[in-house]
Amino acid sequence: MNRTITLILSFVFLVSAGVNVYLYNEVQRFEEAWVEQIITTSEIEGILKESEVDTSFENMQRLAIAKFGTDRVRAVEVPDIHIDWGSDREGLQVNGTLLLFKDGAYHGSKADLPLH
């Protein structure tokens, strides 16, 4: 009886420790992605200020490439869920953030956060 209880408690402890390590790693990944998203959002706001009133796809792409370089900016196909909300098929991927356009003008952005 005593040995069975010891085995059960040991198993519960190991499962609990494993779950805690997993959750800690997930929190760290999410925090890292969140900080990166805040920085990227701030940089994108700077691009919007520089664009004055021209928030067209072409102008935003030109400004983003000028600020971040061609290796960090690319045109991508937008997932269907965003198209269902009215976005164009083509978007810009800037440092992991998806810039959305509607009728060729800036429409919003989608953060690249883990599990979202």
mmCIF file with all atom_site columns, N, CA, C and O in Angstrom, residues 4-60:
data_model
loop_
_atom_site.group_PDB
_atom_site.id
_atom_site.type_symbol
_atom_site.label_atom_id
_atom_site.label_alt_id
_atom_site.label_comp_id
_atom_site.label_asym_id
_atom_site.label_entity_id
_atom_site.label_seq_id
_atom_site.pdbx_PDB_ins_code
_atom_site.Cartn_x
_atom_site.Cartn_y
_atom_site.Cartn_z
_atom_site.occupancy
_atom_site.B_iso_or_equiv
_atom_site.pdbx_formal_charge
_atom_site.auth_seq_id
_atom_site.auth_comp_id
_atom_site.auth_asym_id
_atom_site.auth_atom_id
_atom_site.pdbx_PDB_model_num
ATOM 1   N N  . THR A 1 4  ? 2.631  1.743  -3.340  1.00 0.00 ? 4  THR A N  1
ATOM 2   C CA . THR A 1 4  ? 1.711  2.199  -4.383  1.00 0.00 ? 4  THR A CA 1
ATOM 3   C C  . THR A 1 4  ? 1.499  3.708  -4.281  1.00 0.00 ? 4  THR A C  1
ATOM 4   O O  . THR A 1 4  ? 1.529  4.409  -5.291  1.00 0.00 ? 4  THR A O  1
ATOM 5   N N  . ILE A 1 5  ? 1.305  4.180  -3.074  1.00 0.00 ? 5  ILE A N  1
ATOM 6   C CA . ILE A 1 5  ? 1.107  5.629  -2.863  1.00 0.00 ? 5  ILE A CA 1
ATOM 7   C C  . ILE A 1 5  ? 2.371  6.386  -3.282  1.00 0.00 ? 5  ILE A C  1
ATOM 8   O O  . ILE A 1 5  ? 2.289  7.430  -3.937  1.00 0.00 ? 5  ILE A O  1
ATOM 9   N N  . THR A 1 6  ? 3.538  5.863  -2.939  1.00 0.00 ? 6  THR A N  1
ATOM 10  C CA . THR A 1 6  ? 4.795  6.502  -3.315  1.00 0.00 ? 6  THR A CA 1
ATOM 11  C C  . THR A 1 6  ? 4.939  6.554  -4.833  1.00 0.00 ? 6  THR A C  1
ATOM 12  O O  . THR A 1 6  ? 5.343  7.584  -5.394  1.00 0.00 ? 6  THR A O  1
ATOM 13  N N  . LEU A 1 7  ? 4.601  5.486  -5.523  1.00 0.00 ? 7  LEU A N  1
ATOM 14  C CA . LEU A 1 7  ? 4.677  5.466  -6.990  1.00 0.00 ? 7  LEU A CA 1
ATOM 15  C C  . LEU A 1 7  ? 3.694  6.449  -7.616  1.00 0.00 ? 7  LEU A C  1
ATOM 16  O O  . LEU A 1 7  ? 4.038  7.156  -8.570  1.00 0.00 ? 7  LEU A O  1
ATOM 17  N N  . ILE A 1 8  ? 2.493  6.493  -7.086  1.00 0.00 ? 8  ILE A N  1
ATOM 18  C CA . ILE A 1 8  ? 1.487  7.429  -7.619  1.00 0.00 ? 8  ILE A CA 1
ATOM 19  C C  . ILE A 1 8  ? 1.931  8.867  -7.413  1.00 0.00 ? 8  ILE A C  1
ATOM 20  O O  . ILE A 1 8  ? 1.865  9.690  -8.339  1.00 0.00 ? 8  ILE A O  1
ATOM 21  N N  . LEU A 1 9  ? 2.413  9.184  -6.222  1.00 0.00 ? 9  LEU A N  1
ATOM 22  C CA . LEU A 1 9  ? 2.866  10.553 -5.947  1.00 0.00 ? 9  LEU A CA 1
ATOM 23  C C  . LEU A 1 9  ? 4.086  10.915 -6.802  1.00 0.00 ? 9  LEU A C  1
ATOM 24  O O  . LEU A 1 9  ? 4.198  12.051 -7.285  1.00 0.00 ? 9  LEU A O  1
ATOM 25  N N  . SER A 1 10 ? 4.981  9.965  -7.009  1.00 0.00 ? 10 SER A N  1
ATOM 26  C CA . SER A 1 10 ? 6.147  10.216 -7.866  1.00 0.00 ? 10 SER A CA 1
ATOM 27  C C  . SER A 1 10 ? 5.706  10.491 -9.298  1.00 0.00 ? 10 SER A C  1
ATOM 28  O O  . SER A 1 10 ? 6.211  11.414 -9.955  1.00 0.00 ? 10 SER A O  1
ATOM 29  N N  . PHE A 1 11 ? 4.773  9.708  -9.793  1.00 0.00 ? 11 PHE A N  1
ATOM 30  C CA . PHE A 1 11 ? 4.251  9.905  -11.148 1.00 0.00 ? 11 PHE A CA 1
ATOM 31  C C  . PHE A 1 11 ? 3.573  11.269 -11.279 1.00 0.00 ? 11 PHE A C  1
ATOM 32  O O  . PHE A 1 11 ? 3.813  11.998 -12.246 1.00 0.00 ? 11 PHE A O  1
ATOM 33  N N  . VAL A 1 12 ? 2.742  11.622 -10.305 1.00 0.00 ? 12 VAL A N  1
ATOM 34  C CA . VAL A 1 12 ? 2.058  12.923 -10.330 1.00 0.00 ? 12 VAL A CA 1
ATOM 35  C C  . VAL A 1 12 ? 3.076  14.058 -10.294 1.00 0.00 ? 12 VAL A C  1
ATOM 36  O O  . VAL A 1 12 ? 2.936  15.047 -11.014 1.00 0.00 ? 12 VAL A O  1
ATOM 37  N N  . PHE A 1 13 ? 4.107  13.908 -9.488  1.00 0.00 ? 13 PHE A N  1
ATOM 38  C CA . PHE A 1 13 ? 5.147  14.933 -9.415  1.00 0.00 ? 13 PHE A CA 1
ATOM 39  C C  . PHE A 1 13 ? 5.853  15.087 -10.758 1.00 0.00 ? 13 PHE A C  1
ATOM 40  O O  . PHE A 1 13 ? 6.091  16.206 -11.223 1.00 0.00 ? 13 PHE A O  1
ATOM 41  N N  . LEU A 1 14 ? 6.215  13.969 -11.393 1.00 0.00 ? 14 LEU A N  1
ATOM 42  C CA . LEU A 1 14 ? 6.897  14.031 -12.686 1.00 0.00 ? 14 LEU A CA 1
ATOM 43  C C  . LEU A 1 14 ? 6.014  14.662 -13.761 1.00 0.00 ? 14 LEU A C  1
ATOM 44  O O  . LEU A 1 14 ? 6.483  15.478 -14.558 1.00 0.00 ? 14 LEU A O  1
ATOM 45  N N  . VAL A 1 15 ? 4.748  14.306 -13.799 1.00 0.00 ? 15 VAL A N  1
ATOM 46  C CA . VAL A 1 15 ? 3.826  14.905 -14.769 1.00 0.00 ? 15 VAL A CA 1
ATOM 47  C C  . VAL A 1 15 ? 3.689  16.405 -14.501 1.00 0.00 ? 15 VAL A C  1
ATOM 48  O O  . VAL A 1 15 ? 3.748  17.220 -15.423 1.00 0.00 ? 15 VAL A O  1
ATOM 49  N N  . SER A 1 16 ? 3.554  16.765 -13.236 1.00 0.00 ? 16 SER A N  1
ATOM 50  C CA . SER A 1 16 ? 3.426  18.184 -12.880 1.00 0.00 ? 16 SER A CA 1
ATOM 51  C C  . SER A 1 16 ? 4.679  18.963 -13.275 1.00 0.00 ? 16 SER A C  1
ATOM 52  O O  . SER A 1 16 ? 4.587  20.062 -13.833 1.00 0.00 ? 16 SER A O  1
ATOM 53  N N  . ALA A 1 17 ? 5.841  18.415 -13.003 1.00 0.00 ? 17 ALA A N  1
ATOM 54  C CA . ALA A 1 17 ? 7.096  19.093 -13.367 1.00 0.00 ? 17 ALA A CA 1
ATOM 55  C C  . ALA A 1 17 ? 7.201  19.235 -14.882 1.00 0.00 ? 17 ALA A C  1
ATOM 56  O O  . ALA A 1 17 ? 7.590  20.301 -15.385 1.00 0.00 ? 17 ALA A O  1
ATOM 57  N N  . GLY A 1 18 ? 6.841  18.182 -15.616 1.00 0.00 ? 18 GLY A N  1
ATOM 58  C CA . GLY A 1 18 ? 6.889  18.253 -17.081 1.00 0.00 ? 18 GLY A CA 1
ATOM 59  C C  . GLY A 1 18 ? 5.953  19.304 -17.641 1.00 0.00 ? 18 GLY A C  1
ATOM 60  O O  . GLY A 1 18 ? 6.316  20.068 -18.540 1.00 0.00 ? 18 GLY A O  1
ATOM 61  N N  . VAL A 1 19 ? 4.741  19.367 -17.102 1.00 0.00 ? 19 VAL A N  1
ATOM 62  C CA . VAL A 1 19 ? 3.769  20.362 -17.560 1.00 0.00 ? 19 VAL A CA 1
ATOM 63  C C  . VAL A 1 19 ? 4.268  21.769 -17.241 1.00 0.00 ? 19 VAL A C  1
ATOM 64  O O  . VAL A 1 19 ? 4.141  22.679 -18.064 1.00 0.00 ? 19 VAL A O  1
ATOM 65  N N  . ASN A 1 20 ? 4.855  21.965 -16.065 1.00 0.00 ? 20 ASN A N  1
ATOM 66  C CA . ASN A 1 20 ? 5.370  23.290 -15.697 1.00 0.00 ? 20 ASN A CA 1
ATOM 67  C C  . ASN A 1 20 ? 6.506  23.729 -16.611 1.00 0.00 ? 20 ASN A C  1
ATOM 68  O O  . ASN A 1 20 ? 6.575  24.894 -17.002 1.00 0.00 ? 20 ASN A O  1
ATOM 69  N N  . VAL A 1 21 ? 7.401  22.815 -16.958 1.00 0.00 ? 21 VAL A N  1
ATOM 70  C CA . VAL A 1 21 ? 8.498  23.156 -17.872 1.00 0.00 ? 21 VAL A CA 1
ATOM 71  C C  . VAL A 1 21 ? 7.935  23.540 -19.237 1.00 0.00 ? 21 VAL A C  1
ATOM 72  O O  . VAL A 1 21 ? 8.357  24.536 -19.842 1.00 0.00 ? 21 VAL A O  1
ATOM 73  N N  . TYR A 1 22 ? 6.978  22.773 -19.728 1.00 0.00 ? 22 TYR A N  1
ATOM 74  C CA . TYR A 1 22 ? 6.351  23.071 -21.019 1.00 0.00 ? 22 TYR A CA 1
ATOM 75  C C  . TYR A 1 22 ? 5.680  24.448 -20.991 1.00 0.00 ? 22 TYR A C  1
ATOM 76  O O  . TYR A 1 22 ? 5.877  25.261 -21.898 1.00 0.00 ? 22 TYR A O  1
ATOM 77  N N  . LEU A 1 23 ? 4.903  24.706 -19.958 1.00 0.00 ? 23 LEU A N  1
ATOM 78  C CA . LEU A 1 23 ? 4.204  25.994 -19.869 1.00 0.00 ? 23 LEU A CA 1
ATOM 79  C C  . LEU A 1 23 ? 5.181  27.154 -19.749 1.00 0.00 ? 23 LEU A C  1
ATOM 80  O O  . LEU A 1 23 ? 4.972  28.220 -20.336 1.00 0.00 ? 23 LEU A O  1
ATOM 81  N N  . TYR A 1 24 ? 6.252  26.966 -19.001 1.00 0.00 ? 24 TYR A N  1
ATOM 82  C CA . TYR A 1 24 ? 7.272  28.012 -18.878 1.00 0.00 ? 24 TYR A CA 1
ATOM 83  C C  . TYR A 1 24 ? 7.877  28.332 -20.252 1.00 0.00 ? 24 TYR A C  1
ATOM 84  O O  . TYR A 1 24 ? 8.028  29.501 -20.617 1.00 0.00 ? 24 TYR A O  1
ATOM 85  N N  . ASN A 1 25 ? 8.201  27.289 -21.023 1.00 0.00 ? 25 ASN A N  1
ATOM 86  C CA . ASN A 1 25 ? 8.761  27.508 -22.361 1.00 0.00 ? 25 ASN A CA 1
ATOM 87  C C  . ASN A 1 25 ? 7.777  28.215 -23.276 1.00 0.00 ? 25 ASN A C  1
ATOM 88  O O  . ASN A 1 25 ? 8.164  29.086 -24.056 1.00 0.00 ? 25 ASN A O  1
ATOM 89  N N  . GLU A 1 26 ? 6.504  27.863 -23.206 1.00 0.00 ? 26 GLU A N  1
ATOM 90  C CA . GLU A 1 26 ? 5.489  28.522 -24.026 1.00 0.00 ? 26 GLU A CA 1
ATOM 91  C C  . GLU A 1 26 ? 5.346  29.998 -23.655 1.00 0.00 ? 26 GLU A C  1
ATOM 92  O O  . GLU A 1 26 ? 5.217  30.859 -24.521 1.00 0.00 ? 26 GLU A O  1
ATOM 93  N N  . VAL A 1 27 ? 5.375  30.292 -22.374 1.00 0.00 ? 27 VAL A N  1
ATOM 94  C CA . VAL A 1 27 ? 5.285  31.691 -21.926 1.00 0.00 ? 27 VAL A CA 1
ATOM 95  C C  . VAL A 1 27 ? 6.477  32.480 -22.431 1.00 0.00 ? 27 VAL A C  1
ATOM 96  O O  . VAL A 1 27 ? 6.333  33.613 -22.908 1.00 0.00 ? 27 VAL A O  1
ATOM 97  N N  . GLN A 1 28 ? 7.669  31.902 -22.356 1.00 0.00 ? 28 GLN A N  1
ATOM 98  C CA . GLN A 1 28 ? 8.864  32.583 -22.846 1.00 0.00 ? 28 GLN A CA 1
ATOM 99  C C  . GLN A 1 28 ? 8.777  32.855 -24.348 1.00 0.00 ? 28 GLN A C  1
ATOM 100 O O  . GLN A 1 28 ? 9.113  33.944 -24.804 1.00 0.00 ? 28 GLN A O  1
ATOM 101 N N  . ARG A 1 29 ? 8.322  31.874 -25.112 1.00 0.00 ? 29 ARG A N  1
ATOM 102 C CA . ARG A 1 29 ? 8.163  32.056 -26.561 1.00 0.00 ? 29 ARG A CA 1
ATOM 103 C C  . ARG A 1 29 ? 7.164  33.161 -26.861 1.00 0.00 ? 29 ARG A C  1
ATOM 104 O O  . ARG A 1 29 ? 7.382  34.007 -27.720 1.00 0.00 ? 29 ARG A O  1
ATOM 105 N N  . PHE A 1 30 ? 6.040  33.171 -26.144 1.00 0.00 ? 30 PHE A N  1
ATOM 106 C CA . PHE A 1 30 ? 5.016  34.164 -26.377 1.00 0.00 ? 30 PHE A CA 1
ATOM 107 C C  . PHE A 1 30 ? 5.519  35.559 -26.000 1.00 0.00 ? 30 PHE A C  1
ATOM 108 O O  . PHE A 1 30 ? 5.290  36.524 -26.732 1.00 0.00 ? 30 PHE A O  1
ATOM 109 N N  . GLU A 1 31 ? 6.209  35.670 -24.867 1.00 0.00 ? 31 GLU A N  1
ATOM 110 C CA . GLU A 1 31 ? 6.740  36.979 -24.455 1.00 0.00 ? 31 GLU A CA 1
ATOM 111 C C  . GLU A 1 31 ? 7.733  37.519 -25.474 1.00 0.00 ? 31 GLU A C  1
ATOM 112 O O  . GLU A 1 31 ? 7.722  38.705 -25.794 1.00 0.00 ? 31 GLU A O  1
ATOM 113 N N  . GLU A 1 32 ? 8.600  36.649 -25.981 1.00 0.00 ? 32 GLU A N  1
ATOM 114 C CA . GLU A 1 32 ? 9.568  37.054 -26.999 1.00 0.00 ? 32 GLU A CA 1
ATOM 115 C C  . GLU A 1 32 ? 8.864  37.561 -28.257 1.00 0.00 ? 32 GLU A C  1
ATOM 116 O O  . GLU A 1 32 ? 9.209  38.603 -28.810 1.00 0.00 ? 32 GLU A O  1
ATOM 117 N N  . ALA A 1 33 ? 7.867  36.816 -28.704 1.00 0.00 ? 33 ALA A N  1
ATOM 118 C CA . ALA A 1 33 ? 7.121  37.206 -29.900 1.00 0.00 ? 33 ALA A CA 1
ATOM 119 C C  . ALA A 1 33 ? 6.358  38.503 -29.652 1.00 0.00 ? 33 ALA A C  1
ATOM 120 O O  . ALA A 1 33 ? 6.249  39.349 -30.543 1.00 0.00 ? 33 ALA A O  1
ATOM 121 N N  . TRP A 1 34 ? 5.832  38.682 -28.467 1.00 0.00 ? 34 TRP A N  1
ATOM 122 C CA . TRP A 1 34 ? 5.066  39.885 -28.142 1.00 0.00 ? 34 TRP A CA 1
ATOM 123 C C  . TRP A 1 34 ? 5.961  41.117 -28.167 1.00 0.00 ? 34 TRP A C  1
ATOM 124 O O  . TRP A 1 34 ? 5.593  42.160 -28.717 1.00 0.00 ? 34 TRP A O  1
ATOM 125 N N  . VAL A 1 35 ? 7.145  41.015 -27.585 1.00 0.00 ? 35 VAL A N  1
ATOM 126 C CA . VAL A 1 35 ? 8.087  42.146 -27.601 1.00 0.00 ? 35 VAL A CA 1
ATOM 127 C C  . VAL A 1 35 ? 8.480  42.478 -29.039 1.00 0.00 ? 35 VAL A C  1
ATOM 128 O O  . VAL A 1 35 ? 8.510  43.646 -29.433 1.00 0.00 ? 35 VAL A O  1
ATOM 129 N N  . GLU A 1 36 ? 8.764  41.449 -29.837 1.00 0.00 ? 36 GLU A N  1
ATOM 130 C CA . GLU A 1 36 ? 9.113  41.666 -31.247 1.00 0.00 ? 36 GLU A CA 1
ATOM 131 C C  . GLU A 1 36 ? 7.963  42.346 -31.975 1.00 0.00 ? 36 GLU A C  1
ATOM 132 O O  . GLU A 1 36 ? 8.168  43.227 -32.801 1.00 0.00 ? 36 GLU A O  1
ATOM 133 N N  . GLN A 1 37 ? 6.733  41.943 -31.654 1.00 0.00 ? 37 GLN A N  1
ATOM 134 C CA . GLN A 1 37 ? 5.562  42.542 -32.302 1.00 0.00 ? 37 GLN A CA 1
ATOM 135 C C  . GLN A 1 37 ? 5.418  44.014 -31.918 1.00 0.00 ? 37 GLN A C  1
ATOM 136 O O  . GLN A 1 37 ? 5.086  44.845 -32.758 1.00 0.00 ? 37 GLN A O  1
ATOM 137 N N  . ILE A 1 38 ? 5.659  44.348 -30.676 1.00 0.00 ? 38 ILE A N  1
ATOM 138 C CA . ILE A 1 38 ? 5.569  45.754 -30.242 1.00 0.00 ? 38 ILE A CA 1
ATOM 139 C C  . ILE A 1 38 ? 6.594  46.602 -30.998 1.00 0.00 ? 38 ILE A C  1
ATOM 140 O O  . ILE A 1 38 ? 6.283  47.695 -31.480 1.00 0.00 ? 38 ILE A O  1
ATOM 141 N N  . ILE A 1 39 ? 7.810  46.091 -31.125 1.00 0.00 ? 39 ILE A N  1
ATOM 142 C CA . ILE A 1 39 ? 8.853  46.819 -31.848 1.00 0.00 ? 39 ILE A CA 1
ATOM 143 C C  . ILE A 1 39 ? 8.474  46.988 -33.314 1.00 0.00 ? 39 ILE A C  1
ATOM 144 O O  . ILE A 1 39 ? 8.577  48.082 -33.874 1.00 0.00 ? 39 ILE A O  1
ATOM 145 N N  . THR A 1 40 ? 8.002  45.912 -33.929 1.00 0.00 ? 40 THR A N  1
ATOM 146 C CA . THR A 1 40 ? 7.619  45.974 -35.341 1.00 0.00 ? 40 THR A CA 1
ATOM 147 C C  . THR A 1 40 ? 6.452  46.923 -35.552 1.00 0.00 ? 40 THR A C  1
ATOM 148 O O  . THR A 1 40 ? 6.434  47.696 -36.508 1.00 0.00 ? 40 THR A O  1
ATOM 149 N N  . THR A 1 41 ? 5.475  46.894 -34.650 1.00 0.00 ? 41 THR A N  1
ATOM 150 C CA . THR A 1 41 ? 4.329  47.805 -34.764 1.00 0.00 ? 41 THR A CA 1
ATOM 151 C C  . THR A 1 41 ? 4.794  49.254 -34.700 1.00 0.00 ? 41 THR A C  1
ATOM 152 O O  . THR A 1 41 ? 4.326  50.097 -35.468 1.00 0.00 ? 41 THR A O  1
ATOM 153 N N  . SER A 1 42 ? 5.709  49.535 -33.809 1.00 0.00 ? 42 SER A N  1
ATOM 154 C CA . SER A 1 42 ? 6.251  50.894 -33.703 1.00 0.00 ? 42 SER A CA 1
ATOM 155 C C  . SER A 1 42 ? 6.943  51.300 -35.000 1.00 0.00 ? 42 SER A C  1
ATOM 156 O O  . SER A 1 42 ? 6.775  52.431 -35.480 1.00 0.00 ? 42 SER A O  1
ATOM 157 N N  . GLU A 1 43 ? 7.708  50.376 -35.581 1.00 0.00 ? 43 GLU A N  1
ATOM 158 C CA . GLU A 1 43 ? 8.398  50.681 -36.838 1.00 0.00 ? 43 GLU A CA 1
ATOM 159 C C  . GLU A 1 43 ? 7.411  50.875 -37.983 1.00 0.00 ? 43 GLU A C  1
ATOM 160 O O  . GLU A 1 43 ? 7.596  51.742 -38.833 1.00 0.00 ? 43 GLU A O  1
ATOM 161 N N  . ILE A 1 44 ? 6.342  50.090 -37.997 1.00 0.00 ? 44 ILE A N  1
ATOM 162 C CA . ILE A 1 44 ? 5.326  50.232 -39.045 1.00 0.00 ? 44 ILE A CA 1
ATOM 163 C C  . ILE A 1 44 ? 4.596  51.558 -38.898 1.00 0.00 ? 44 ILE A C  1
ATOM 164 O O  . ILE A 1 44 ? 4.279  52.214 -39.885 1.00 0.00 ? 44 ILE A O  1
ATOM 165 N N  . GLU A 1 45 ? 4.350  51.981 -37.659 1.00 0.00 ? 45 GLU A N  1
ATOM 166 C CA . GLU A 1 45 ? 3.739  53.297 -37.451 1.00 0.00 ? 45 GLU A CA 1
ATOM 167 C C  . GLU A 1 45 ? 4.632  54.394 -38.008 1.00 0.00 ? 45 GLU A C  1
ATOM 168 O O  . GLU A 1 45 ? 4.151  55.383 -38.559 1.00 0.00 ? 45 GLU A O  1
ATOM 169 N N  . GLY A 1 46 ? 5.950  54.217 -37.879 1.00 0.00 ? 46 GLY A N  1
ATOM 170 C CA . GLY A 1 46 ? 6.892  55.176 -38.467 1.00 0.00 ? 46 GLY A CA 1
ATOM 171 C C  . GLY A 1 46 ? 6.765  55.214 -39.979 1.00 0.00 ? 46 GLY A C  1
ATOM 172 O O  . GLY A 1 46 ? 6.809  56.284 -40.589 1.00 0.00 ? 46 GLY A O  1
ATOM 173 N N  . ILE A 1 47 ? 6.583  54.048 -40.601 1.00 0.00 ? 47 ILE A N  1
ATOM 174 C CA . ILE A 1 47 ? 6.386  53.994 -42.052 1.00 0.00 ? 47 ILE A CA 1
ATOM 175 C C  . ILE A 1 47 ? 5.099  54.719 -42.428 1.00 0.00 ? 47 ILE A C  1
ATOM 176 O O  . ILE A 1 47 ? 5.056  55.466 -43.406 1.00 0.00 ? 47 ILE A O  1
ATOM 177 N N  . LEU A 1 48 ? 4.037  54.497 -41.656 1.00 0.00 ? 48 LEU A N  1
ATOM 178 C CA . LEU A 1 48 ? 2.764  55.169 -41.951 1.00 0.00 ? 48 LEU A CA 1
ATOM 179 C C  . LEU A 1 48 ? 2.906  56.686 -41.852 1.00 0.00 ? 48 LEU A C  1
ATOM 180 O O  . LEU A 1 48 ? 2.339  57.423 -42.655 1.00 0.00 ? 48 LEU A O  1
ATOM 181 N N  . LYS A 1 49 ? 3.664  57.174 -40.864 1.00 0.00 ? 49 LYS A N  1
ATOM 182 C CA . LYS A 1 49 ? 3.877  58.622 -40.740 1.00 0.00 ? 49 LYS A CA 1
ATOM 183 C C  . LYS A 1 49 ? 4.654  59.155 -41.940 1.00 0.00 ? 49 LYS A C  1
ATOM 184 O O  . LYS A 1 49 ? 4.370  60.235 -42.439 1.00 0.00 ? 49 LYS A O  1
ATOM 185 N N  . GLU A 1 50 ? 5.639  58.387 -42.408 1.00 0.00 ? 50 GLU A N  1
ATOM 186 C CA . GLU A 1 50 ? 6.431  58.806 -43.555 1.00 0.00 ? 50 GLU A CA 1
ATOM 187 C C  . GLU A 1 50 ? 5.620  58.792 -44.845 1.00 0.00 ? 50 GLU A C  1
ATOM 188 O O  . GLU A 1 50 ? 5.899  59.548 -45.768 1.00 0.00 ? 50 GLU A O  1
ATOM 189 N N  . SER A 1 51 ? 4.616  57.926 -44.904 1.00 0.00 ? 51 SER A N  1
ATOM 190 C CA . SER A 1 51 ? 3.848  57.785 -46.140 1.00 0.00 ? 51 SER A CA 1
ATOM 191 C C  . SER A 1 51 ? 2.900  58.954 -46.377 1.00 0.00 ? 51 SER A C  1
ATOM 192 O O  . SER A 1 51 ? 2.339  59.082 -47.453 1.00 0.00 ? 51 SER A O  1
ATOM 193 N N  . GLU A 1 52 ? 2.725  59.789 -45.370 1.00 0.00 ? 52 GLU A N  1
ATOM 194 C CA . GLU A 1 52 ? 1.779  60.906 -45.405 1.00 0.00 ? 52 GLU A CA 1
ATOM 195 C C  . GLU A 1 52 ? 0.402  60.355 -45.739 1.00 0.00 ? 52 GLU A C  1
ATOM 196 O O  . GLU A 1 52 ? -0.162 59.635 -44.944 1.00 0.00 ? 52 GLU A O  1
ATOM 197 N N  . VAL A 1 53 ? -0.173 60.669 -46.875 1.00 0.00 ? 53 VAL A N  1
ATOM 198 C CA . VAL A 1 53 ? -1.515 60.180 -47.181 1.00 0.00 ? 53 VAL A CA 1
ATOM 199 C C  . VAL A 1 53 ? -1.509 59.010 -48.158 1.00 0.00 ? 53 VAL A C  1
ATOM 200 O O  . VAL A 1 53 ? -2.549 58.435 -48.424 1.00 0.00 ? 53 VAL A O  1
ATOM 201 N N  . ASP A 1 54 ? -0.351 58.643 -48.685 1.00 0.00 ? 54 ASP A N  1
ATOM 202 C CA . ASP A 1 54 ? -0.282 57.564 -49.662 1.00 0.00 ? 54 ASP A CA 1
ATOM 203 C C  . ASP A 1 54 ? -0.015 56.237 -48.952 1.00 0.00 ? 54 ASP A C  1
ATOM 204 O O  . ASP A 1 54 ? 1.130  55.875 -48.692 1.00 0.00 ? 54 ASP A O  1
ATOM 205 N N  . THR A 1 55 ? -1.073 55.503 -48.617 1.00 0.00 ? 55 THR A N  1
ATOM 206 C CA . THR A 1 55 ? -0.917 54.206 -47.959 1.00 0.00 ? 55 THR A CA 1
ATOM 207 C C  . THR A 1 55 ? -1.164 53.063 -48.946 1.00 0.00 ? 55 THR A C  1
ATOM 208 O O  . THR A 1 55 ? -1.608 51.989 -48.560 1.00 0.00 ? 55 THR A O  1
ATOM 209 N N  . SER A 1 56 ? -0.850 53.316 -50.203 1.00 0.00 ? 56 SER A N  1
ATOM 210 C CA . SER A 1 56 ? -1.024 52.283 -51.220 1.00 0.00 ? 56 SER A CA 1
ATOM 211 C C  . SER A 1 56 ? -0.021 51.161 -50.995 1.00 0.00 ? 56 SER A C  1
ATOM 212 O O  . SER A 1 56 ? 1.022  51.336 -50.356 1.00 0.00 ? 56 SER A O  1
ATOM 213 N N  . PHE A 1 57 ? -0.346 50.005 -51.539 1.00 0.00 ? 57 PHE A N  1
ATOM 214 C CA . PHE A 1 57 ? 0.526  48.837 -51.423 1.00 0.00 ? 57 PHE A CA 1
ATOM 215 C C  . PHE A 1 57 ? 1.929  49.165 -51.928 1.00 0.00 ? 57 PHE A C  1
ATOM 216 O O  . PHE A 1 57 ? 2.927  48.873 -51.258 1.00 0.00 ? 57 PHE A O  1
ATOM 217 N N  . GLU A 1 58 ? 2.015  49.779 -53.097 1.00 0.00 ? 58 GLU A N  1
ATOM 218 C CA . GLU A 1 58 ? 3.309  50.065 -53.708 1.00 0.00 ? 58 GLU A CA 1
ATOM 219 C C  . GLU A 1 58 ? 4.138  51.031 -52.852 1.00 0.00 ? 58 GLU A C  1
ATOM 220 O O  . GLU A 1 58 ? 5.339  50.826 -52.659 1.00 0.00 ? 58 GLU A O  1
ATOM 221 N N  . ASN A 1 59 ? 3.506  52.082 -52.333 1.00 0.00 ? 59 ASN A N  1
ATOM 222 C CA . ASN A 1 59 ? 4.231  53.046 -51.521 1.00 0.00 ? 59 ASN A CA 1
ATOM 223 C C  . ASN A 1 59 ? 4.671  52.437 -50.197 1.00 0.00 ? 59 ASN A C  1
ATOM 224 O O  . ASN A 1 59 ? 5.800  52.643 -49.747 1.00 0.00 ? 59 ASN A O  1
ATOM 225 N N  . MET A 1 60 ? 3.798  51.651 -49.565 1.00 0.00 ? 60 MET A N  1
ATOM 226 C CA . MET A 1 60 ? 4.149  51.015 -48.297 1.00 0.00 ? 60 MET A CA 1
ATOM 227 C C  . MET A 1 60 ? 5.293  50.011 -48.510 1.00 0.00 ? 60 MET A C  1
ATOM 228 O O  . MET A 1 60 ? 6.194  49.917 -47.680 1.00 0.00 ? 60 MET A O  1
#
